[in-house]
CSV table of C-alpha atoms in Angstrom, one decimal:
chain,number,residue,atom,x,y,z
A,1,UNK,CA,0.0,0.0,0.0
A,2,UNK,CA,1.4,3.4,-1.0
A,3,UNK,CA,0.9,6.2,1.5
A,4,UNK,CA,1.7,9.8,0.6
A,5,UNK,CA,3.1,11.5,3.7
A,6,UNK,CA,2.9,15.3,3.9
A,7,UNK,CA,6.2,17.1,3.3
A,8,UNK,CA,7.9,19.2,6.0
A,9,UNK,CA,6.7,22.4,4.3
A,10,UNK,CA,3.1,21.1,4.3
A,11,UNK,CA,3.3,20.1,8.0
A,12,UNK,CA,4.6,23.6,8.8
A,13,UNK,CA,1.8,25.2,6.7
A,14,UNK,CA,-0.8,23.1,8.5
A,15,UNK,CA,0.7,24.0,12.0
A,16,UNK,CA,0.8,27.7,11.1
A,17,UNK,CA,-2.9,27.6,10.0
A,18,UNK,CA,-3.9,25.8,13.2
A,19,UNK,CA,-2.0,28.4,15.3
A,20,UNK,CA,-3.6,31.2,13.4
A,21,UNK,CA,-7.2,29.8,13.8
A,22,UNK,CA,-6.5,29.2,17.5
A,23,UNK,CA,-5.3,32.8,17.9
A,24,UNK,CA,-8.5,34.1,16.3
A,25,UNK,CA,-10.8,31.9,18.5
A,26,UNK,CA,-9.2,33.1,21.8
A,27,UNK,CA,-8.9,36.8,21.3
A,28,UNK,CA,-11.9,37.8,23.4
A,29,UNK,CA,-10.5,36.0,26.5
A,30,UNK,CA,-6.8,36.2,26.4
A,31,UNK,CA,-3.7,35.8,24.3
A,32,UNK,CA,-2.7,32.2,23.3
A,33,UNK,CA,0.1,30.8,25.6
A,34,UNK,CA,2.7,31.4,22.9
A,35,UNK,CA,1.9,35.2,22.6
A,36,UNK,CA,2.5,37.9,25.2
A,37,UNK,CA,0.5,41.1,25.0
A,38,UNK,CA,2.1,44.4,26.1
A,39,UNK,CA,0.6,47.8,26.6
A,40,UNK,CA,3.3,50.4,25.9
A,41,UNK,CA,3.9,54.0,24.7
A,42,UNK,CA,5.9,55.7,22.0
A,43,UNK,CA,6.9,59.4,21.8
A,44,UNK,CA,4.4,61.2,19.6
A,45,UNK,CA,5.0,64.1,17.2
A,46,UNK,CA,5.4,66.4,20.2
A,47,UNK,CA,7.2,63.8,22.3
A,48,UNK,CA,4.0,63.0,24.2
A,49,UNK,CA,3.3,59.5,25.4
A,50,UNK,CA,1.2,57.8,22.8
A,51,UNK,CA,-0.4,54.3,23.5
A,52,UNK,CA,0.9,51.3,21.7
A,53,UNK,CA,0.2,47.6,21.8
A,54,UNK,CA,2.9,45.0,21.2
A,55,UNK,CA,2.4,41.3,20.7
A,56,UNK,CA,5.5,39.2,21.5
A,57,UNK,CA,5.7,35.7,20.0
A,58,UNK,CA,7.1,32.9,22.2
A,59,UNK,CA,9.4,31.8,19.4
A,60,UNK,CA,10.3,35.0,17.4
A,61,UNK,CA,11.7,34.8,13.9
A,62,UNK,CA,13.1,38.3,14.1
A,63,UNK,CA,10.4,39.7,11.7
A,64,UNK,CA,8.3,42.7,12.7
A,65,UNK,CA,4.9,43.8,11.4
A,66,UNK,CA,3.4,47.2,12.1
A,67,UNK,CA,-0.4,46.9,11.9
A,68,UNK,CA,-2.1,50.3,11.2
A,69,UNK,CA,-5.8,50.4,12.2
A,70,UNK,CA,-8.5,52.0,10.2
A,71,UNK,CA,-10.7,55.0,11.2
A,72,UNK,CA,-12.2,53.9,14.5
A,73,UNK,CA,-12.6,55.4,18.0
A,74,UNK,CA,-11.3,52.1,19.4
A,75,UNK,CA,-8.0,52.4,17.5
A,76,UNK,CA,-5.3,50.0,18.8
A,77,UNK,CA,-7.8,48.5,21.3
A,78,UNK,CA,-10.2,47.3,18.7
A,79,UNK,CA,-11.0,43.6,19.4
A,80,UNK,CA,-10.7,42.6,15.8
A,81,UNK,CA,-7.3,44.3,15.5
A,82,UNK,CA,-6.1,42.5,18.7
A,83,UNK,CA,-7.4,39.2,17.3
A,84,UNK,CA,-5.5,39.8,14.0
A,85,UNK,CA,-2.3,40.8,15.8
A,86,UNK,CA,-2.4,37.7,18.0
A,87,UNK,CA,-3.1,35.4,15.1
A,88,UNK,CA,0.0,36.8,13.3
A,89,UNK,CA,2.2,36.7,16.4
A,90,UNK,CA,1.6,33.0,17.0
A,91,UNK,CA,3.6,32.5,13.8
A,92,UNK,CA,6.7,34.1,15.3
A,93,UNK,CA,6.2,37.7,14.0
A,94,UNK,CA,6.4,40.5,16.5
A,95,UNK,CA,3.4,42.8,15.9
A,96,UNK,CA,3.0,46.5,16.8
A,97,UNK,CA,-0.3,48.4,16.7
A,98,UNK,CA,0.4,52.1,17.3
A,99,UNK,CA,-2.3,54.6,18.1
A,100,UNK,CA,-2.6,57.2,15.4
A,101,UNK,CA,-4.4,60.1,17.3
A,102,UNK,CA,-6.1,61.8,14.3
A,103,UNK,CA,-7.4,58.4,13.2
A,104,UNK,CA,-8.8,57.5,16.6
A,105,UNK,CA,-10.6,60.8,16.5
A,106,UNK,CA,-11.7,60.2,13.0
A,107,UNK,CA,-10.0,63.4,11.7
A,108,UNK,CA,-9.0,62.8,8.1
A,109,UNK,CA,-6.1,65.3,8.1
A,110,UNK,CA,-2.6,65.0,6.4
A,111,UNK,CA,-1.2,64.7,9.9
A,112,UNK,CA,-2.2,61.0,9.8
A,113,UNK,CA,0.6,60.5,7.3
A,114,UNK,CA,3.1,62.3,9.6
A,115,UNK,CA,2.1,60.0,12.5
A,116,UNK,CA,2.4,56.9,10.3
A,117,UNK,CA,5.8,57.7,9.1
A,118,UNK,CA,6.9,58.9,12.5
A,119,UNK,CA,6.1,55.6,14.1
A,120,UNK,CA,8.0,53.6,11.4
A,121,UNK,CA,11.0,55.9,11.8
A,122,UNK,CA,10.9,55.6,15.6
A,123,UNK,CA,10.7,51.8,15.5
A,124,UNK,CA,13.6,51.6,13.1
A,125,UNK,CA,15.8,53.4,15.7
A,126,UNK,CA,14.9,51.1,18.7
A,127,UNK,CA,17.7,48.9,20.0
A,128,UNK,CA,17.7,45.6,18.2
A,129,UNK,CA,15.5,46.8,15.4
A,130,UNK,CA,17.9,48.8,13.4
A,131,UNK,CA,18.4,46.0,10.9
A,132,UNK,CA,15.2,44.0,11.6
A,133,UNK,CA,12.9,43.2,8.6
A,134,UNK,CA,9.9,45.5,9.2
A,135,UNK,CA,6.7,44.9,7.3
A,136,UNK,CA,3.7,47.2,7.0
A,137,UNK,CA,0.0,46.3,7.0
A,138,UNK,CA,-3.0,48.6,6.9
A,139,UNK,CA,-6.7,47.8,7.4
A,140,UNK,CA,-9.4,49.8,5.7
A,141,UNK,CA,-8.4,53.5,5.8
A,142,UNK,CA,-5.2,52.5,7.5
A,143,UNK,CA,-4.3,50.8,4.2
A,144,UNK,CA,-4.6,54.1,2.3
A,145,UNK,CA,-2.2,55.7,4.7
A,146,UNK,CA,0.3,52.8,4.5
A,147,UNK,CA,0.3,53.1,0.7
A,148,UNK,CA,0.8,56.9,1.0
A,149,UNK,CA,3.6,56.4,3.5
A,150,UNK,CA,5.5,54.3,0.9
A,151,UNK,CA,6.1,57.5,-1.0
A,152,UNK,CA,7.7,59.3,2.0
A,153,UNK,CA,11.4,60.1,1.5
A,154,UNK,CA,12.4,58.1,4.6
A,155,UNK,CA,10.5,55.0,3.5
A,156,UNK,CA,12.0,55.3,0.0
A,157,UNK,CA,15.5,55.2,1.6
A,158,UNK,CA,14.6,52.5,4.1
A,159,UNK,CA,11.7,50.7,2.6
A,160,UNK,CA,9.6,48.0,4.5
A,161,UNK,CA,10.2,44.4,3.4
A,162,UNK,CA,6.6,44.0,2.3
A,163,UNK,CA,3.3,45.9,2.3
A,164,UNK,CA,-0.2,44.4,2.8
A,165,UNK,CA,-3.5,46.3,2.7
A,166,UNK,CA,-7.1,45.0,3.2
A,167,UNK,CA,-10.4,46.6,2.4
A,168,UNK,CA,-8.7,49.7,1.2
A,169,UNK,CA,-10.4,52.5,-0.8
A,170,UNK,CA,-9.0,53.4,-4.2
A,171,UNK,CA,-11.0,56.5,-4.9
A,172,UNK,CA,-13.2,58.4,-2.4
A,173,UNK,CA,-15.4,59.8,-5.1
A,174,UNK,CA,-16.3,56.4,-6.6
A,175,UNK,CA,-16.8,55.1,-3.1
A,176,UNK,CA,-19.5,57.7,-2.6
A,177,UNK,CA,-21.1,56.7,-5.9
A,178,UNK,CA,-21.4,53.1,-4.6
A,179,UNK,CA,-23.0,54.6,-1.4
A,180,UNK,CA,-25.7,56.2,-3.5
A,181,UNK,CA,-26.9,53.1,-5.3
A,182,UNK,CA,-25.2,50.0,-3.9
A,183,UNK,CA,-24.4,49.0,-7.4
A,184,UNK,CA,-21.2,47.3,-8.4
A,185,UNK,CA,-20.5,47.1,-12.2
A,186,UNK,CA,-17.3,45.5,-13.4
A,187,UNK,CA,-17.0,44.4,-17.0
A,188,UNK,CA,-20.7,44.2,-17.4
A,189,UNK,CA,-21.3,42.1,-14.2
A,190,UNK,CA,-23.8,43.8,-11.9
A,191,UNK,CA,-23.8,43.1,-8.1
A,192,UNK,CA,-26.2,44.9,-5.7
A,193,UNK,CA,-25.2,45.3,-2.0
A,194,UNK,CA,-26.7,47.3,0.8
A,195,UNK,CA,-24.0,50.0,1.6
A,196,UNK,CA,-23.0,50.7,5.1
A,197,UNK,CA,-23.4,54.5,6.0
A,198,UNK,CA,-20.1,54.7,7.9
A,199,UNK,CA,-18.1,56.2,5.1
A,200,UNK,CA,-20.8,58.9,4.5
A,201,UNK,CA,-20.8,59.6,8.3
A,202,UNK,CA,-17.0,60.0,8.4
A,203,UNK,CA,-17.0,62.1,5.3
A,204,UNK,CA,-19.6,64.5,6.6
A,205,UNK,CA,-17.9,64.6,10.0
A,206,UNK,CA,-14.7,65.8,8.4
A,207,UNK,CA,-15.8,68.2,5.7
A,208,UNK,CA,-19.2,69.6,6.7
A,209,UNK,CA,-17.5,72.2,8.9
A,210,UNK,CA,-15.2,73.3,6.1
A,211,UNK,CA,-17.8,74.3,3.5
A,212,UNK,CA,-20.8,76.6,3.2
A,213,UNK,CA,-24.0,74.7,2.4
A,214,UNK,CA,-26.2,77.8,2.8
A,215,UNK,CA,-27.4,77.2,6.3
A,216,UNK,CA,-26.1,76.4,9.8
A,217,UNK,CA,-25.1,72.7,10.3
A,218,UNK,CA,-23.8,73.0,13.9
A,219,UNK,CA,-26.5,70.6,15.2
A,220,UNK,CA,-25.6,68.0,12.6
A,221,UNK,CA,-21.9,68.3,13.3
A,222,UNK,CA,-22.5,67.8,17.0
A,223,UNK,CA,-24.4,64.6,16.4
A,224,UNK,CA,-21.8,63.3,13.9
A,225,UNK,CA,-19.1,64.0,16.6
A,226,UNK,CA,-21.0,61.8,19.0
A,227,UNK,CA,-21.4,59.0,16.5
A,228,UNK,CA,-17.8,58.7,15.5
A,229,UNK,CA,-17.0,58.5,19.2
A,230,UNK,CA,-19.4,55.6,19.7
A,231,UNK,CA,-21.6,57.7,21.9
A,232,UNK,CA,-24.8,56.7,20.1
A,233,UNK,CA,-26.9,56.6,23.3
A,234,UNK,CA,-27.2,60.4,23.2
A,235,UNK,CA,-27.9,60.7,19.5
A,236,UNK,CA,-31.6,59.8,19.3
A,237,UNK,CA,-32.6,62.3,21.9
A,238,UNK,CA,-30.8,65.1,20.2
A,239,UNK,CA,-32.3,64.3,16.8
A,240,UNK,CA,-35.8,64.3,18.3
A,241,UNK,CA,-35.3,67.9,19.5
A,242,UNK,CA,-34.0,69.1,16.2
A,243,UNK,CA,-36.2,70.9,13.7
A,244,UNK,CA,-36.2,71.9,10.0
A,245,UNK,CA,-33.6,71.2,7.4
A,246,UNK,CA,-30.9,70.0,9.9
A,247,UNK,CA,-33.2,67.3,11.2
A,248,UNK,CA,-33.8,66.0,7.7
A,249,UNK,CA,-30.1,66.2,6.8
A,250,UNK,CA,-28.9,64.2,9.8
A,251,UNK,CA,-31.6,61.5,9.3
A,252,UNK,CA,-30.6,61.2,5.6
A,253,UNK,CA,-26.9,60.8,6.6
A,254,UNK,CA,-27.6,58.1,9.3
A,255,UNK,CA,-30.1,56.2,7.1
A,256,UNK,CA,-28.0,56.6,4.0
A,257,UNK,CA,-30.8,58.2,2.1
A,258,UNK,CA,-29.0,59.7,-0.8
A,259,UNK,CA,-31.4,62.6,-1.2
A,260,UNK,CA,-30.9,65.5,-3.6
A,261,UNK,CA,-29.6,67.5,-0.6
A,262,UNK,CA,-27.0,64.9,0.3
A,263,UNK,CA,-25.8,64.7,-3.3
A,264,UNK,CA,-25.7,68.5,-3.5
A,265,UNK,CA,-23.5,68.7,-0.4
A,266,UNK,CA,-21.2,65.9,-1.6
A,267,UNK,CA,-20.7,67.8,-4.8
A,268,UNK,CA,-19.6,70.8,-2.6
A,269,UNK,CA,-17.2,68.6,-0.8
A,270,UNK,CA,-15.6,67.3,-4.0
A,271,UNK,CA,-15.3,70.8,-5.3
A,272,UNK,CA,-14.1,72.7,-2.2
A,273,UNK,CA,-12.1,69.9,-0.6
A,274,UNK,CA,-10.7,68.3,-3.7
A,275,UNK,CA,-7.1,68.5,-2.7
A,276,UNK,CA,-7.8,66.8,0.7
A,277,UNK,CA,-9.9,64.1,-0.9
A,278,UNK,CA,-7.3,63.3,-3.6
A,279,UNK,CA,-4.7,63.1,-0.9
A,280,UNK,CA,-6.6,60.1,0.5
A,281,UNK,CA,-7.4,58.5,-2.9
A,282,UNK,CA,-4.6,56.2,-4.1
A,283,UNK,CA,-6.0,56.5,-7.7
A,284,UNK,CA,-4.1,59.8,-8.0
A,285,UNK,CA,-0.7,58.7,-6.7
A,286,UNK,CA,-0.3,55.0,-6.3
A,287,UNK,CA,1.5,54.5,-9.6
A,288,UNK,CA,4.6,56.0,-7.9
A,289,UNK,CA,4.8,53.2,-5.3
A,290,UNK,CA,7.8,50.9,-5.9
A,291,UNK,CA,7.2,48.5,-3.0
A,292,UNK,CA,5.8,45.0,-3.6
A,293,UNK,CA,2.2,45.2,-2.4
A,294,UNK,CA,-0.4,42.6,-1.5
A,295,UNK,CA,-4.0,44.0,-1.8
A,296,UNK,CA,-6.9,41.9,-0.4
A,297,UNK,CA,-10.6,42.6,-0.4
A,298,UNK,CA,-13.9,40.9,0.3
A,299,UNK,CA,-16.6,40.6,-2.4
A,300,UNK,CA,-19.4,41.5,0.0
A,301,UNK,CA,-17.7,44.6,1.5
A,302,UNK,CA,-20.4,47.2,2.1
A,303,UNK,CA,-18.1,50.0,3.2
A,304,UNK,CA,-15.5,49.9,0.4
A,305,UNK,CA,-16.7,48.3,-2.8
A,306,UNK,CA,-14.6,45.3,-4.0
A,307,UNK,CA,-14.3,46.9,-7.4
A,308,UNK,CA,-11.7,49.2,-5.8
A,309,UNK,CA,-9.3,46.2,-5.7
A,310,UNK,CA,-10.0,45.4,-9.4
A,311,UNK,CA,-9.5,49.0,-10.4
A,312,UNK,CA,-6.3,49.3,-8.4
A,313,UNK,CA,-4.9,46.1,-9.9
A,314,UNK,CA,-5.7,47.1,-13.4
A,315,UNK,CA,-4.1,50.5,-12.9
A,316,UNK,CA,-1.0,49.3,-11.1
A,317,UNK,CA,-0.3,46.4,-13.4
A,318,UNK,CA,-0.6,48.8,-16.3
A,319,UNK,CA,2.2,50.9,-14.8
A,320,UNK,CA,4.4,47.9,-14.2
A,321,UNK,CA,4.2,47.8,-10.4
A,322,UNK,CA,4.9,44.6,-8.4
A,323,UNK,CA,1.4,43.7,-7.0
A,324,UNK,CA,-0.4,40.6,-5.7
A,325,UNK,CA,-4.2,40.6,-5.2
A,326,UNK,CA,-6.8,38.4,-3.6
A,327,UNK,CA,-10.6,38.8,-3.7
A,328,UNK,CA,-12.3,36.7,-1.1
A,329,UNK,CA,-15.8,35.4,-2.0
A,330,UNK,CA,-18.7,36.1,0.4
A,331,UNK,CA,-16.3,38.1,2.6
A,332,UNK,CA,-17.4,41.5,4.1
A,333,UNK,CA,-15.2,44.3,5.5
A,334,UNK,CA,-12.9,42.0,7.5
A,335,UNK,CA,-10.0,39.7,7.1
A,336,UNK,CA,-10.8,35.9,6.8
A,337,UNK,CA,-8.5,33.2,8.2
A,338,UNK,CA,-7.5,32.4,4.6
A,339,UNK,CA,-6.4,36.1,4.2
A,340,UNK,CA,-4.2,35.9,7.3
A,341,UNK,CA,-2.6,32.7,6.0
A,342,UNK,CA,-1.9,34.2,2.6
A,343,UNK,CA,-0.6,37.4,4.2
A,344,UNK,CA,1.8,35.4,6.3
A,345,UNK,CA,3.0,33.5,3.2
A,346,UNK,CA,3.6,36.8,1.5
A,347,UNK,CA,5.5,38.2,4.5
A,348,UNK,CA,7.7,35.1,4.8
A,349,UNK,CA,8.4,35.1,1.0
A,350,UNK,CA,9.7,38.7,1.2
A,351,UNK,CA,11.9,37.9,4.2
A,352,UNK,CA,14.0,35.5,2.3
């Protein structure tokens, strides 16, 4: 009887996958026994103590991954970010999740890029890390900033070993078009999804106070501020006491009712805040990236449409960039276990 035994590499792959899955399953309770969590600080742009989470593997390979979170009030403490970090650390990679203050406050300013580069530069100077292979990963909006950071002079001189982004927007304007109709059209294939209003909420939170829409929007801005801080318990009462056009506007934003007024204001954003929006849209600058990048996305993402991966791939391949992509079927705005496994394979390949 002939029995095909698994190779050493296959056994290692299976063991790695099991460790990854185990790390994901246990994140709500505690770190796996082969990962040690640490709450630390790093000096911010003004040398202020800034929170940082570090995940130490029991058997380190020497590789380091900086995991940049998306736009969320939970920042580095987001349970899904912690789960992801632990599931990577069990494979011997030391993981850092730095707090990026503007992101945790959901302020989409250019200072996000300064903070992102600043942390990378700081980590490169830490004892024992001067020559360590450092990799970058960004989730959602964090992915946009990671890609943008690759064009910074310091990262051009001392580039990361590899770059991974997941659920990342390619063009803010086309993302808003998806929000208006939930329609995805790629090469004649039509898919309908129910968009999540989060992107519209964040966009209005950032730009409504910068433009003149013809009437006061202070009440709307106050409610959006509460929403992005996860203080939803106060929102309903405030809305009930609002009157007139502001009440209609905030309800349209929250319910993602793309009314004529919402569309009118979005047009004002794209006109008056064009430079800021292009800054956060890889469509306008990603062709200059020279790093090898792995872009992943879910087909059922209701925050950033999956066509953004396809558009980015087509554009980057056209310009001769080194790129790897993966579109996960029936996956929403999250990273599946398969994505973590593929990401780890990508990291290890670039460490050789």
